[in-house]
């Protein structure tokens, strides 16, 4: 853990007065390595360490803490401040309210769509799941199977229906069935795929989601920032769902994205079952990043 | 052409940053740069680092083909990895590739857990023109594989490819389930030495090494498929994995269509890190 590494580097002396410049250099090297190992984007690490260094140099070491613990305290506070930024409220206004899930292939959008449908049902709303991925084999079957297990209706359009049309028809189906929230599960796509990025932009223009959630796999590496920026440029992303946090990936992608785009994590996927969804709490992820 | 007096500190830092940006990992990037500085190419940072990176990659047999479990017996390929990396899609691509080579292929739908996993594999099987052995959802994956091995032997299939459910390597019960599947194959075909392919998503960061290690320790990996290299990610964690486990990347996934699977080219892979 970062605490252990800093203890090795800075020793266990308590109440040493002020943190020396040499101590800070050594500590910042450890912080940098720990964050890179946690998949925090290297540019974000650079800025983050600079901020921590500024606070650490000459910092008064509290009598009850070692220099190492003092640095960990500063790092923890800075992590929380980045992760707590942005509007973390989950908005459900609109008639119907539209939630769109977007992201790279395999990140967990379809599973998260079902989880959100269950969460929204528990809030007393009546969601309709819309299978707007016509590309992946059995994608609509997957969403339909999940919806059936939750007793939540799923709309799917005939094969060959263009994606924007699927979204529109989904809205009409919601109105017909008096469902007041539409959850749009979209196909995984690469940010370098111009046609598919244009498609998702067209869908957003057509149905105007109140929430567009970028679904990000907790094991994502250095590309997290580029990917998030590209999605945010194409559609009005309002927050992130960080999935597969039940593994041991440190989730530095979330910190990276929040730091650069200001987008907050709103939910975390904590398992494969439909009840494995948690509302995001910054201190849980901050602790994870400290190892 | 480098400036007079050789490469600057900034030149070396820039190369190290390129490696980190490509998910090589900070510790390995630093070690590679250290070796490169002391090497005979030490006056050309990029060339020296490329050389050191290439040296990390496992030695590989020129043109790998699946090996039969014995005379007249099928070659068995077991496909494993964490959730969402592209296992099922890769199997569809492999099935089409082998069928194109004139081999008979049978698939085993041993992901009996995830919603519509069996339907997804069946759709790929239809696309590739091959048969699938499947049970009902919720069945024991080992039972599916057992039946599939029997079927492959009876039908004289050339290749049997088993799809398994994605699983996080930290889940002990799921890793035990995989060990049981592997035992079933070993018991039924004692000389099979199945090709066990670990499917890794190229956008994965440092967790990829922990994943590969855990799967390798549980059932022994013999190959890696690196998927989604058509994204902007470089898949740099592969260097750490090949260096630590000596398991070679066999194929690279470069898209979602049936033909989007190419043999791994180590030189191109190293070069792409600097592209
Ligand atoms: N352990 C774990 N697995 C998850 C979580 N979320 C999703 N998964 C699994 O990740 C895999 C991919 O999930 P999907 O929902 O199919 O991902 P997707 O983004 O819809 O994939 P595409 O539509 O192909 O882009 C499945 O095996 C899911 O069960 C999570 O929070 N924890
Ligand atoms: N761009 C791109 N997408 C890929 C590639 N390989 C697979 N995919 C996509 O990744 C997503 C997940 O693929 P699957 O084959 O379902 O992955 P999986 O490992 O079987 O997933 P689980 O069984 O849920 O663990 C799908 O949308 C695939 O189309 C690739 O090489 N490039
Ligand atoms: Mg999906
Ligand atoms: Mg699969």
PDB file of C-alpha atoms in Angstrom, chain B residues 10-272:
ATOM      1  CA  UNK B  10      14.630  14.681 -21.843  1.00  0.00           C
ATOM      2  CA  UNK B  11      14.969  12.227 -24.754  1.00  0.00           C
ATOM      3  CA  UNK B  12      15.055   9.292 -22.335  1.00  0.00           C
ATOM      4  CA  UNK B  13      12.157  10.688 -20.297  1.00  0.00           C
ATOM      5  CA  UNK B  14      10.121  11.122 -23.444  1.00  0.00           C
ATOM      6  CA  UNK B  15      10.659   7.478 -24.412  1.00  0.00           C
ATOM      7  CA  UNK B  16       9.785   6.322 -20.885  1.00  0.00           C
ATOM      8  CA  UNK B  17       6.596   8.379 -21.060  1.00  0.00           C
ATOM      9  CA  UNK B  18       5.668   6.749 -24.383  1.00  0.00           C
ATOM     10  CA  UNK B  19       5.932   3.333 -22.729  1.00  0.00           C
ATOM     11  CA  UNK B  20       3.847   4.386 -19.724  1.00  0.00           C
ATOM     12  CA  UNK B  21       1.225   5.951 -22.015  1.00  0.00           C
ATOM     13  CA  UNK B  22       1.044   2.580 -23.798  1.00  0.00           C
ATOM     14  CA  UNK B  23       0.293   0.670 -20.554  1.00  0.00           C
ATOM     15  CA  UNK B  24       3.744  -0.942 -20.341  1.00  0.00           C
ATOM     16  CA  UNK B  25       3.732  -0.027 -16.634  1.00  0.00           C
ATOM     17  CA  UNK B  26       5.976   2.369 -14.707  1.00  0.00           C
ATOM     18  CA  UNK B  27       8.256  -0.228 -13.124  1.00  0.00           C
ATOM     19  CA  UNK B  28       8.882  -2.122 -16.369  1.00  0.00           C
ATOM     20  CA  UNK B  29       9.240   1.132 -18.351  1.00  0.00           C
ATOM     21  CA  UNK B  30      11.933   2.311 -15.951  1.00  0.00           C
ATOM     22  CA  UNK B  31      13.726  -1.041 -16.081  1.00  0.00           C
ATOM     23  CA  UNK B  32      13.616  -1.147 -19.886  1.00  0.00           C
ATOM     24  CA  UNK B  33      14.930   2.413 -20.179  1.00  0.00           C
ATOM     25  CA  UNK B  34      17.732   1.600 -17.693  1.00  0.00           C
ATOM     26  CA  UNK B  35      18.795  -1.405 -19.777  1.00  0.00           C
ATOM     27  CA  UNK B  36      18.514   0.596 -22.994  1.00  0.00           C
ATOM     28  CA  UNK B  37      20.795   3.361 -21.656  1.00  0.00           C
ATOM     29  CA  UNK B  38      23.520   0.843 -20.875  1.00  0.00           C
ATOM     30  CA  UNK B  39      23.072  -1.053 -24.144  1.00  0.00           C
ATOM     31  CA  UNK B  40      25.100  -0.735 -27.315  1.00  0.00           C
ATOM     32  CA  UNK B  41      22.303   1.390 -28.876  1.00  0.00           C
ATOM     33  CA  UNK B  42      22.512   3.741 -25.909  1.00  0.00           C
ATOM     34  CA  UNK B  43      22.923   6.742 -28.218  1.00  0.00           C
ATOM     35  CA  UNK B  44      19.489   6.200 -29.836  1.00  0.00           C
ATOM     36  CA  UNK B  45      16.811   5.980 -27.163  1.00  0.00           C
ATOM     37  CA  UNK B  46      13.958   4.771 -29.363  1.00  0.00           C
ATOM     38  CA  UNK B  47      16.021   2.095 -31.121  1.00  0.00           C
ATOM     39  CA  UNK B  48      17.554   0.919 -27.837  1.00  0.00           C
ATOM     40  CA  UNK B  49      14.217   0.719 -26.049  1.00  0.00           C
ATOM     41  CA  UNK B  50      12.601  -1.072 -29.000  1.00  0.00           C
ATOM     42  CA  UNK B  51      15.356  -3.659 -28.823  1.00  0.00           C
ATOM     43  CA  UNK B  52      14.894  -4.194 -25.089  1.00  0.00           C
ATOM     44  CA  UNK B  53      11.101  -4.469 -25.484  1.00  0.00           C
ATOM     45  CA  UNK B  54      11.446  -7.043 -28.263  1.00  0.00           C
ATOM     46  CA  UNK B  55      13.685  -9.086 -25.959  1.00  0.00           C
ATOM     47  CA  UNK B  56      10.883  -9.318 -23.380  1.00  0.00           C
ATOM     48  CA  UNK B  57       8.539 -11.097 -25.744  1.00  0.00           C
ATOM     49  CA  UNK B  58       8.371 -14.874 -25.354  1.00  0.00           C
ATOM     50  CA  UNK B  59      10.009 -16.990 -28.008  1.00  0.00           C
ATOM     51  CA  UNK B  60       7.340 -18.348 -30.277  1.00  0.00           C
ATOM     52  CA  UNK B  61       6.971 -21.137 -32.826  1.00  0.00           C
ATOM     53  CA  UNK B  62       6.877 -19.674 -36.315  1.00  0.00           C
ATOM     54  CA  UNK B  63       3.412 -20.651 -37.444  1.00  0.00           C
ATOM     55  CA  UNK B  64       1.369 -22.079 -34.624  1.00  0.00           C
ATOM     56  CA  UNK B  65      -1.401 -24.620 -35.284  1.00  0.00           C
ATOM     57  CA  UNK B  66      -3.622 -26.441 -32.804  1.00  0.00           C
ATOM     58  CA  UNK B  67      -2.189 -29.897 -31.976  1.00  0.00           C
ATOM     59  CA  UNK B  68      -4.384 -33.027 -32.016  1.00  0.00           C
ATOM     60  CA  UNK B  69      -4.823 -34.809 -28.674  1.00  0.00           C
ATOM     61  CA  UNK B  70      -3.596 -37.956 -30.401  1.00  0.00           C
ATOM     62  CA  UNK B  71      -3.937 -39.815 -33.715  1.00  0.00           C
ATOM     63  CA  UNK B  72      -7.484 -39.280 -34.937  1.00  0.00           C
ATOM     64  CA  UNK B  73      -8.329 -37.164 -31.897  1.00  0.00           C
ATOM     65  CA  UNK B  74      -9.375 -33.498 -31.862  1.00  0.00           C
ATOM     66  CA  UNK B  75      -7.141 -30.581 -30.958  1.00  0.00           C
ATOM     67  CA  UNK B  76      -8.734 -28.915 -27.931  1.00  0.00           C
ATOM     68  CA  UNK B  77      -8.715 -25.174 -27.351  1.00  0.00           C
ATOM     69  CA  UNK B  78      -9.994 -23.795 -24.041  1.00  0.00           C
ATOM     70  CA  UNK B  79     -10.761 -20.060 -24.086  1.00  0.00           C
ATOM     71  CA  UNK B  80     -10.645 -18.156 -20.791  1.00  0.00           C
ATOM     72  CA  UNK B  81     -10.406 -14.644 -19.375  1.00  0.00           C
ATOM     73  CA  UNK B  82     -12.150 -11.982 -17.338  1.00  0.00           C
ATOM     74  CA  UNK B  83     -15.546 -10.562 -18.270  1.00  0.00           C
ATOM     75  CA  UNK B  84     -16.133  -8.820 -21.579  1.00  0.00           C
ATOM     76  CA  UNK B  85     -12.667  -9.241 -23.117  1.00  0.00           C
ATOM     77  CA  UNK B  86     -13.876 -10.844 -26.369  1.00  0.00           C
ATOM     78  CA  UNK B  87     -13.717 -14.609 -25.758  1.00  0.00           C
ATOM     79  CA  UNK B  88     -16.947 -15.576 -27.515  1.00  0.00           C
ATOM     80  CA  UNK B  89     -16.256 -13.303 -30.492  1.00  0.00           C
ATOM     81  CA  UNK B  90     -12.686 -14.626 -30.785  1.00  0.00           C
ATOM     82  CA  UNK B  91     -14.000 -18.210 -30.852  1.00  0.00           C
ATOM     83  CA  UNK B  92     -16.326 -17.287 -33.722  1.00  0.00           C
ATOM     84  CA  UNK B  93     -13.347 -15.848 -35.612  1.00  0.00           C
ATOM     85  CA  UNK B  94     -11.144 -18.873 -34.870  1.00  0.00           C
ATOM     86  CA  UNK B  95     -13.877 -21.282 -35.946  1.00  0.00           C
ATOM     87  CA  UNK B  96     -14.180 -19.505 -39.298  1.00  0.00           C
ATOM     88  CA  UNK B  97     -10.395 -19.424 -39.712  1.00  0.00           C
ATOM     89  CA  UNK B  98      -9.996 -23.156 -39.081  1.00  0.00           C
ATOM     90  CA  UNK B  99     -12.958 -24.024 -41.252  1.00  0.00           C
ATOM     91  CA  UNK B 100     -11.348 -21.945 -43.982  1.00  0.00           C
ATOM     92  CA  UNK B 101      -8.255 -24.116 -43.588  1.00  0.00           C
ATOM     93  CA  UNK B 102     -10.373 -27.187 -44.323  1.00  0.00           C
ATOM     94  CA  UNK B 103     -10.655 -28.414 -40.731  1.00  0.00           C
ATOM     95  CA  UNK B 104     -13.842 -29.617 -39.051  1.00  0.00           C
ATOM     96  CA  UNK B 105     -14.667 -27.570 -35.979  1.00  0.00           C
ATOM     97  CA  UNK B 106     -16.954 -28.179 -33.007  1.00  0.00           C
ATOM     98  CA  UNK B 107     -17.760 -25.568 -30.366  1.00  0.00           C
ATOM     99  CA  UNK B 108     -18.702 -26.103 -26.717  1.00  0.00           C
ATOM    100  CA  UNK B 109     -21.055 -23.537 -25.147  1.00  0.00           C
ATOM    101  CA  UNK B 110     -19.651 -23.844 -21.631  1.00  0.00           C
ATOM    102  CA  UNK B 111     -20.728 -20.367 -20.507  1.00  0.00           C
ATOM    103  CA  UNK B 112     -23.945 -21.524 -18.915  1.00  0.00           C
ATOM    104  CA  UNK B 113     -24.214 -18.534 -16.614  1.00  0.00           C
ATOM    105  CA  UNK B 114     -24.437 -15.217 -18.463  1.00  0.00           C
ATOM    106  CA  UNK B 115     -27.700 -14.093 -20.089  1.00  0.00           C
ATOM    107  CA  UNK B 116     -27.871 -15.183 -23.749  1.00  0.00           C
ATOM    108  CA  UNK B 117     -24.258 -16.436 -23.776  1.00  0.00           C
ATOM    109  CA  UNK B 118     -25.314 -19.680 -25.444  1.00  0.00           C
ATOM    110  CA  UNK B 119     -27.404 -17.816 -28.061  1.00  0.00           C
ATOM    111  CA  UNK B 120     -24.450 -15.520 -28.794  1.00  0.00           C
ATOM    112  CA  UNK B 121     -22.094 -18.473 -29.417  1.00  0.00           C
ATOM    113  CA  UNK B 122     -24.741 -20.229 -31.498  1.00  0.00           C
ATOM    114  CA  UNK B 123     -25.070 -17.119 -33.670  1.00  0.00           C
ATOM    115  CA  UNK B 124     -21.311 -17.123 -34.241  1.00  0.00           C
ATOM    116  CA  UNK B 125     -21.350 -20.870 -34.966  1.00  0.00           C
ATOM    117  CA  UNK B 126     -23.989 -20.304 -37.673  1.00  0.00           C
ATOM    118  CA  UNK B 127     -21.902 -17.475 -39.095  1.00  0.00           C
ATOM    119  CA  UNK B 128     -18.802 -19.703 -39.185  1.00  0.00           C
ATOM    120  CA  UNK B 129     -20.712 -22.760 -40.426  1.00  0.00           C
ATOM    121  CA  UNK B 130     -19.838 -25.025 -37.492  1.00  0.00           C
ATOM    122  CA  UNK B 131     -21.754 -27.054 -34.904  1.00  0.00           C
ATOM    123  CA  UNK B 132     -22.176 -26.350 -31.188  1.00  0.00           C
ATOM    124  CA  UNK B 133     -22.652 -28.629 -28.208  1.00  0.00           C
ATOM    125  CA  UNK B 134     -24.854 -26.866 -25.652  1.00  0.00           C
ATOM    126  CA  UNK B 135     -26.930 -27.688 -22.604  1.00  0.00           C
ATOM    127  CA  UNK B 136     -29.613 -25.576 -20.955  1.00  0.00           C
ATOM    128  CA  UNK B 137     -28.629 -22.325 -19.243  1.00  0.00           C
ATOM    129  CA  UNK B 138     -27.521 -23.021 -15.675  1.00  0.00           C
ATOM    130  CA  UNK B 139     -26.064 -26.434 -16.528  1.00  0.00           C
ATOM    131  CA  UNK B 140     -22.666 -27.488 -15.158  1.00  0.00           C
ATOM    132  CA  UNK B 141     -19.985 -26.116 -17.528  1.00  0.00           C
ATOM    133  CA  UNK B 142     -17.852 -29.216 -16.932  1.00  0.00           C
ATOM    134  CA  UNK B 143     -20.749 -31.401 -18.105  1.00  0.00           C
ATOM    135  CA  UNK B 144     -21.020 -29.379 -21.326  1.00  0.00           C
ATOM    136  CA  UNK B 145     -17.299 -29.765 -21.981  1.00  0.00           C
ATOM    137  CA  UNK B 146     -17.446 -33.483 -21.173  1.00  0.00           C
ATOM    138  CA  UNK B 147     -20.222 -33.975 -23.735  1.00  0.00           C
ATOM    139  CA  UNK B 148     -18.434 -31.808 -26.269  1.00  0.00           C
ATOM    140  CA  UNK B 149     -15.217 -33.814 -25.994  1.00  0.00           C
ATOM    141  CA  UNK B 150     -17.165 -37.044 -26.494  1.00  0.00           C
ATOM    142  CA  UNK B 151     -18.950 -35.536 -29.496  1.00  0.00           C
ATOM    143  CA  UNK B 152     -15.716 -34.237 -31.023  1.00  0.00           C
ATOM    144  CA  UNK B 153     -14.093 -37.666 -30.677  1.00  0.00           C
ATOM    145  CA  UNK B 154     -17.139 -39.481 -32.086  1.00  0.00           C
ATOM    146  CA  UNK B 155     -17.456 -37.063 -35.021  1.00  0.00           C
ATOM    147  CA  UNK B 156     -13.683 -37.058 -35.705  1.00  0.00           C
ATOM    148  CA  UNK B 157     -13.655 -33.267 -35.424  1.00  0.00           C
ATOM    149  CA  UNK B 158     -10.260 -31.691 -36.061  1.00  0.00           C
ATOM    150  CA  UNK B 159     -10.703 -28.896 -33.528  1.00  0.00           C
ATOM    151  CA  UNK B 160     -12.871 -28.468 -30.420  1.00  0.00           C
ATOM    152  CA  UNK B 161     -13.080 -24.945 -29.031  1.00  0.00           C
ATOM    153  CA  UNK B 162     -14.662 -24.447 -25.596  1.00  0.00           C
ATOM    154  CA  UNK B 163     -16.129 -21.065 -24.622  1.00  0.00           C
ATOM    155  CA  UNK B 164     -16.178 -20.316 -20.910  1.00  0.00           C
ATOM    156  CA  UNK B 165     -17.884 -17.620 -18.857  1.00  0.00           C
ATOM    157  CA  UNK B 166     -15.964 -14.455 -18.141  1.00  0.00           C
ATOM    158  CA  UNK B 167     -14.769 -14.471 -14.549  1.00  0.00           C
ATOM    159  CA  UNK B 168     -12.771 -12.113 -12.353  1.00  0.00           C
ATOM    160  CA  UNK B 169      -9.610 -13.931 -11.252  1.00  0.00           C
ATOM    161  CA  UNK B 170     -10.216 -12.897  -7.646  1.00  0.00           C
ATOM    162  CA  UNK B 171     -13.305 -15.102  -7.404  1.00  0.00           C
ATOM    163  CA  UNK B 172     -12.045 -18.359  -5.927  1.00  0.00           C
ATOM    164  CA  UNK B 173     -15.182 -20.399  -6.632  1.00  0.00           C
ATOM    165  CA  UNK B 174     -15.169 -19.353 -10.298  1.00  0.00           C
ATOM    166  CA  UNK B 175     -11.468 -20.170 -10.698  1.00  0.00           C
ATOM    167  CA  UNK B 176     -12.165 -23.565  -9.074  1.00  0.00           C
ATOM    168  CA  UNK B 177     -14.930 -24.109 -11.627  1.00  0.00           C
ATOM    169  CA  UNK B 178     -12.397 -23.510 -14.395  1.00  0.00           C
ATOM    170  CA  UNK B 179      -9.922 -25.928 -12.815  1.00  0.00           C
ATOM    171  CA  UNK B 180     -12.686 -28.547 -12.840  1.00  0.00           C
ATOM    172  CA  UNK B 181     -13.368 -27.929 -16.556  1.00  0.00           C
ATOM    173  CA  UNK B 182      -9.656 -28.367 -17.275  1.00  0.00           C
ATOM    174  CA  UNK B 183      -9.577 -31.610 -15.230  1.00  0.00           C
ATOM    175  CA  UNK B 184     -12.493 -32.996 -17.252  1.00  0.00           C
ATOM    176  CA  UNK B 185     -10.574 -32.420 -20.497  1.00  0.00           C
ATOM    177  CA  UNK B 186      -7.383 -33.940 -19.075  1.00  0.00           C
ATOM    178  CA  UNK B 187      -9.233 -36.981 -17.787  1.00  0.00           C
ATOM    179  CA  UNK B 188     -11.093 -37.636 -21.026  1.00  0.00           C
ATOM    180  CA  UNK B 189      -8.113 -36.892 -23.291  1.00  0.00           C
ATOM    181  CA  UNK B 190      -4.973 -37.581 -21.215  1.00  0.00           C
ATOM    182  CA  UNK B 191      -2.562 -36.529 -23.987  1.00  0.00           C
ATOM    183  CA  UNK B 192      -4.566 -33.529 -25.140  1.00  0.00           C
ATOM    184  CA  UNK B 193      -2.410 -30.778 -23.655  1.00  0.00           C
ATOM    185  CA  UNK B 194      -5.180 -28.363 -24.635  1.00  0.00           C
ATOM    186  CA  UNK B 195      -4.223 -24.990 -26.005  1.00  0.00           C
ATOM    187  CA  UNK B 196      -5.459 -22.725 -23.201  1.00  0.00           C
ATOM    188  CA  UNK B 197      -5.969 -19.264 -24.642  1.00  0.00           C
ATOM    189  CA  UNK B 198      -6.147 -16.291 -22.304  1.00  0.00           C
ATOM    190  CA  UNK B 199      -8.132 -13.487 -23.938  1.00  0.00           C
ATOM    191  CA  UNK B 200      -6.901 -10.046 -22.919  1.00  0.00           C
ATOM    192  CA  UNK B 201      -8.536  -6.729 -23.823  1.00  0.00           C
ATOM    193  CA  UNK B 202      -5.903  -4.310 -25.183  1.00  0.00           C
ATOM    194  CA  UNK B 203      -7.465  -1.413 -23.250  1.00  0.00           C
ATOM    195  CA  UNK B 204      -6.603  -3.166 -19.971  1.00  0.00           C
ATOM    196  CA  UNK B 205      -4.067  -1.516 -17.690  1.00  0.00           C
ATOM    197  CA  UNK B 206      -1.820  -3.020 -15.032  1.00  0.00           C
ATOM    198  CA  UNK B 207      -4.513  -5.410 -13.786  1.00  0.00           C
ATOM    199  CA  UNK B 208      -3.843  -7.482 -16.921  1.00  0.00           C
ATOM    200  CA  UNK B 209      -0.709  -8.929 -15.316  1.00  0.00           C
ATOM    201  CA  UNK B 210      -2.586  -9.986 -12.169  1.00  0.00           C
ATOM    202  CA  UNK B 211      -5.258 -11.562 -14.363  1.00  0.00           C
ATOM    203  CA  UNK B 212      -2.816 -13.528 -16.515  1.00  0.00           C
ATOM    204  CA  UNK B 213      -0.887 -14.732 -13.469  1.00  0.00           C
ATOM    205  CA  UNK B 214      -4.008 -15.973 -11.712  1.00  0.00           C
ATOM    206  CA  UNK B 215      -5.324 -17.840 -14.750  1.00  0.00           C
ATOM    207  CA  UNK B 216      -1.874 -19.273 -15.433  1.00  0.00           C
ATOM    208  CA  UNK B 217      -1.577 -20.527 -11.873  1.00  0.00           C
ATOM    209  CA  UNK B 218      -5.054 -22.045 -11.960  1.00  0.00           C
ATOM    210  CA  UNK B 219      -4.993 -23.939 -15.258  1.00  0.00           C
ATOM    211  CA  UNK B 220      -1.784 -23.137 -17.133  1.00  0.00           C
ATOM    212  CA  UNK B 221      -1.960 -20.830 -20.140  1.00  0.00           C
ATOM    213  CA  UNK B 222      -0.350 -21.738 -23.441  1.00  0.00           C
ATOM    214  CA  UNK B 223      -1.317 -18.693 -25.469  1.00  0.00           C
ATOM    215  CA  UNK B 224      -2.832 -15.228 -25.396  1.00  0.00           C
ATOM    216  CA  UNK B 225      -5.239 -13.466 -27.728  1.00  0.00           C
ATOM    217  CA  UNK B 226      -4.982  -9.692 -27.491  1.00  0.00           C
ATOM    218  CA  UNK B 227      -8.334  -8.199 -28.543  1.00  0.00           C
ATOM    219  CA  UNK B 228      -9.568  -4.706 -29.448  1.00  0.00           C
ATOM    220  CA  UNK B 229      -6.197  -3.594 -30.763  1.00  0.00           C
ATOM    221  CA  UNK B 230      -8.222  -1.634 -33.345  1.00  0.00           C
ATOM    222  CA  UNK B 231      -8.900   0.817 -30.499  1.00  0.00           C
ATOM    223  CA  UNK B 232      -6.405   3.542 -29.550  1.00  0.00           C
ATOM    224  CA  UNK B 233      -4.968   1.338 -26.794  1.00  0.00           C
ATOM    225  CA  UNK B 234      -1.527  -0.198 -27.291  1.00  0.00           C
ATOM    226  CA  UNK B 235      -1.848  -3.315 -25.119  1.00  0.00           C
ATOM    227  CA  UNK B 236       1.535  -2.598 -23.506  1.00  0.00           C
ATOM    228  CA  UNK B 237       0.778  -4.818 -20.489  1.00  0.00           C
ATOM    229  CA  UNK B 238       1.596  -7.729 -22.843  1.00  0.00           C
ATOM    230  CA  UNK B 239       5.323  -7.091 -22.323  1.00  0.00           C
ATOM    231  CA  UNK B 240       5.064  -7.631 -18.571  1.00  0.00           C
ATOM    232  CA  UNK B 241       2.896 -10.720 -19.074  1.00  0.00           C
ATOM    233  CA  UNK B 242       5.151 -12.374 -21.649  1.00  0.00           C
ATOM    234  CA  UNK B 243       8.238 -11.504 -19.637  1.00  0.00           C
ATOM    235  CA  UNK B 244       6.814 -12.911 -16.398  1.00  0.00           C
ATOM    236  CA  UNK B 245       4.950 -15.956 -17.704  1.00  0.00           C
ATOM    237  CA  UNK B 246       6.663 -16.709 -21.019  1.00  0.00           C
ATOM    238  CA  UNK B 247       3.236 -17.256 -22.617  1.00  0.00           C
ATOM    239  CA  UNK B 248       3.130 -15.983 -26.219  1.00  0.00           C
ATOM    240  CA  UNK B 249       0.424 -13.872 -27.845  1.00  0.00           C
ATOM    241  CA  UNK B 250      -0.886 -16.009 -30.708  1.00  0.00           C
ATOM    242  CA  UNK B 251      -3.489 -13.741 -32.278  1.00  0.00           C
ATOM    243  CA  UNK B 252      -4.668 -10.169 -32.228  1.00  0.00           C
ATOM    244  CA  UNK B 253      -8.312  -9.093 -32.511  1.00  0.00           C
ATOM    245  CA  UNK B 254      -8.724  -6.037 -34.704  1.00  0.00           C
ATOM    246  CA  UNK B 255     -12.464  -5.652 -35.001  1.00  0.00           C
ATOM    247  CA  UNK B 256     -15.889  -7.164 -34.492  1.00  0.00           C
ATOM    248  CA  UNK B 257     -16.273  -8.994 -37.801  1.00  0.00           C
ATOM    249  CA  UNK B 258     -15.518 -12.656 -38.409  1.00  0.00           C
ATOM    250  CA  UNK B 259     -12.316 -11.941 -40.343  1.00  0.00           C
ATOM    251  CA  UNK B 260     -10.880  -9.510 -37.780  1.00  0.00           C
ATOM    252  CA  UNK B 261      -8.282 -11.837 -36.290  1.00  0.00           C
ATOM    253  CA  UNK B 262      -4.631 -11.745 -37.343  1.00  0.00           C
ATOM    254  CA  UNK B 263      -1.509 -13.624 -36.188  1.00  0.00           C
ATOM    255  CA  UNK B 264       0.598 -11.686 -33.674  1.00  0.00           C
ATOM    256  CA  UNK B 265       3.527  -9.845 -35.241  1.00  0.00           C
ATOM    257  CA  UNK B 266       6.082  -9.004 -32.509  1.00  0.00           C
ATOM    258  CA  UNK B 267       7.995  -6.423 -34.585  1.00  0.00           C
ATOM    259  CA  UNK B 268       4.834  -4.610 -35.633  1.00  0.00           C
ATOM    260  CA  UNK B 269       3.616  -4.671 -32.038  1.00  0.00           C
ATOM    261  CA  UNK B 270       6.787  -3.029 -30.713  1.00  0.00           C
ATOM    262  CA  UNK B 271       6.777  -0.473 -33.521  1.00  0.00           C
ATOM    263  CA  UNK B 272       3.126   0.422 -32.904  1.00  0.00           C
TER     264      UNK B 272
END
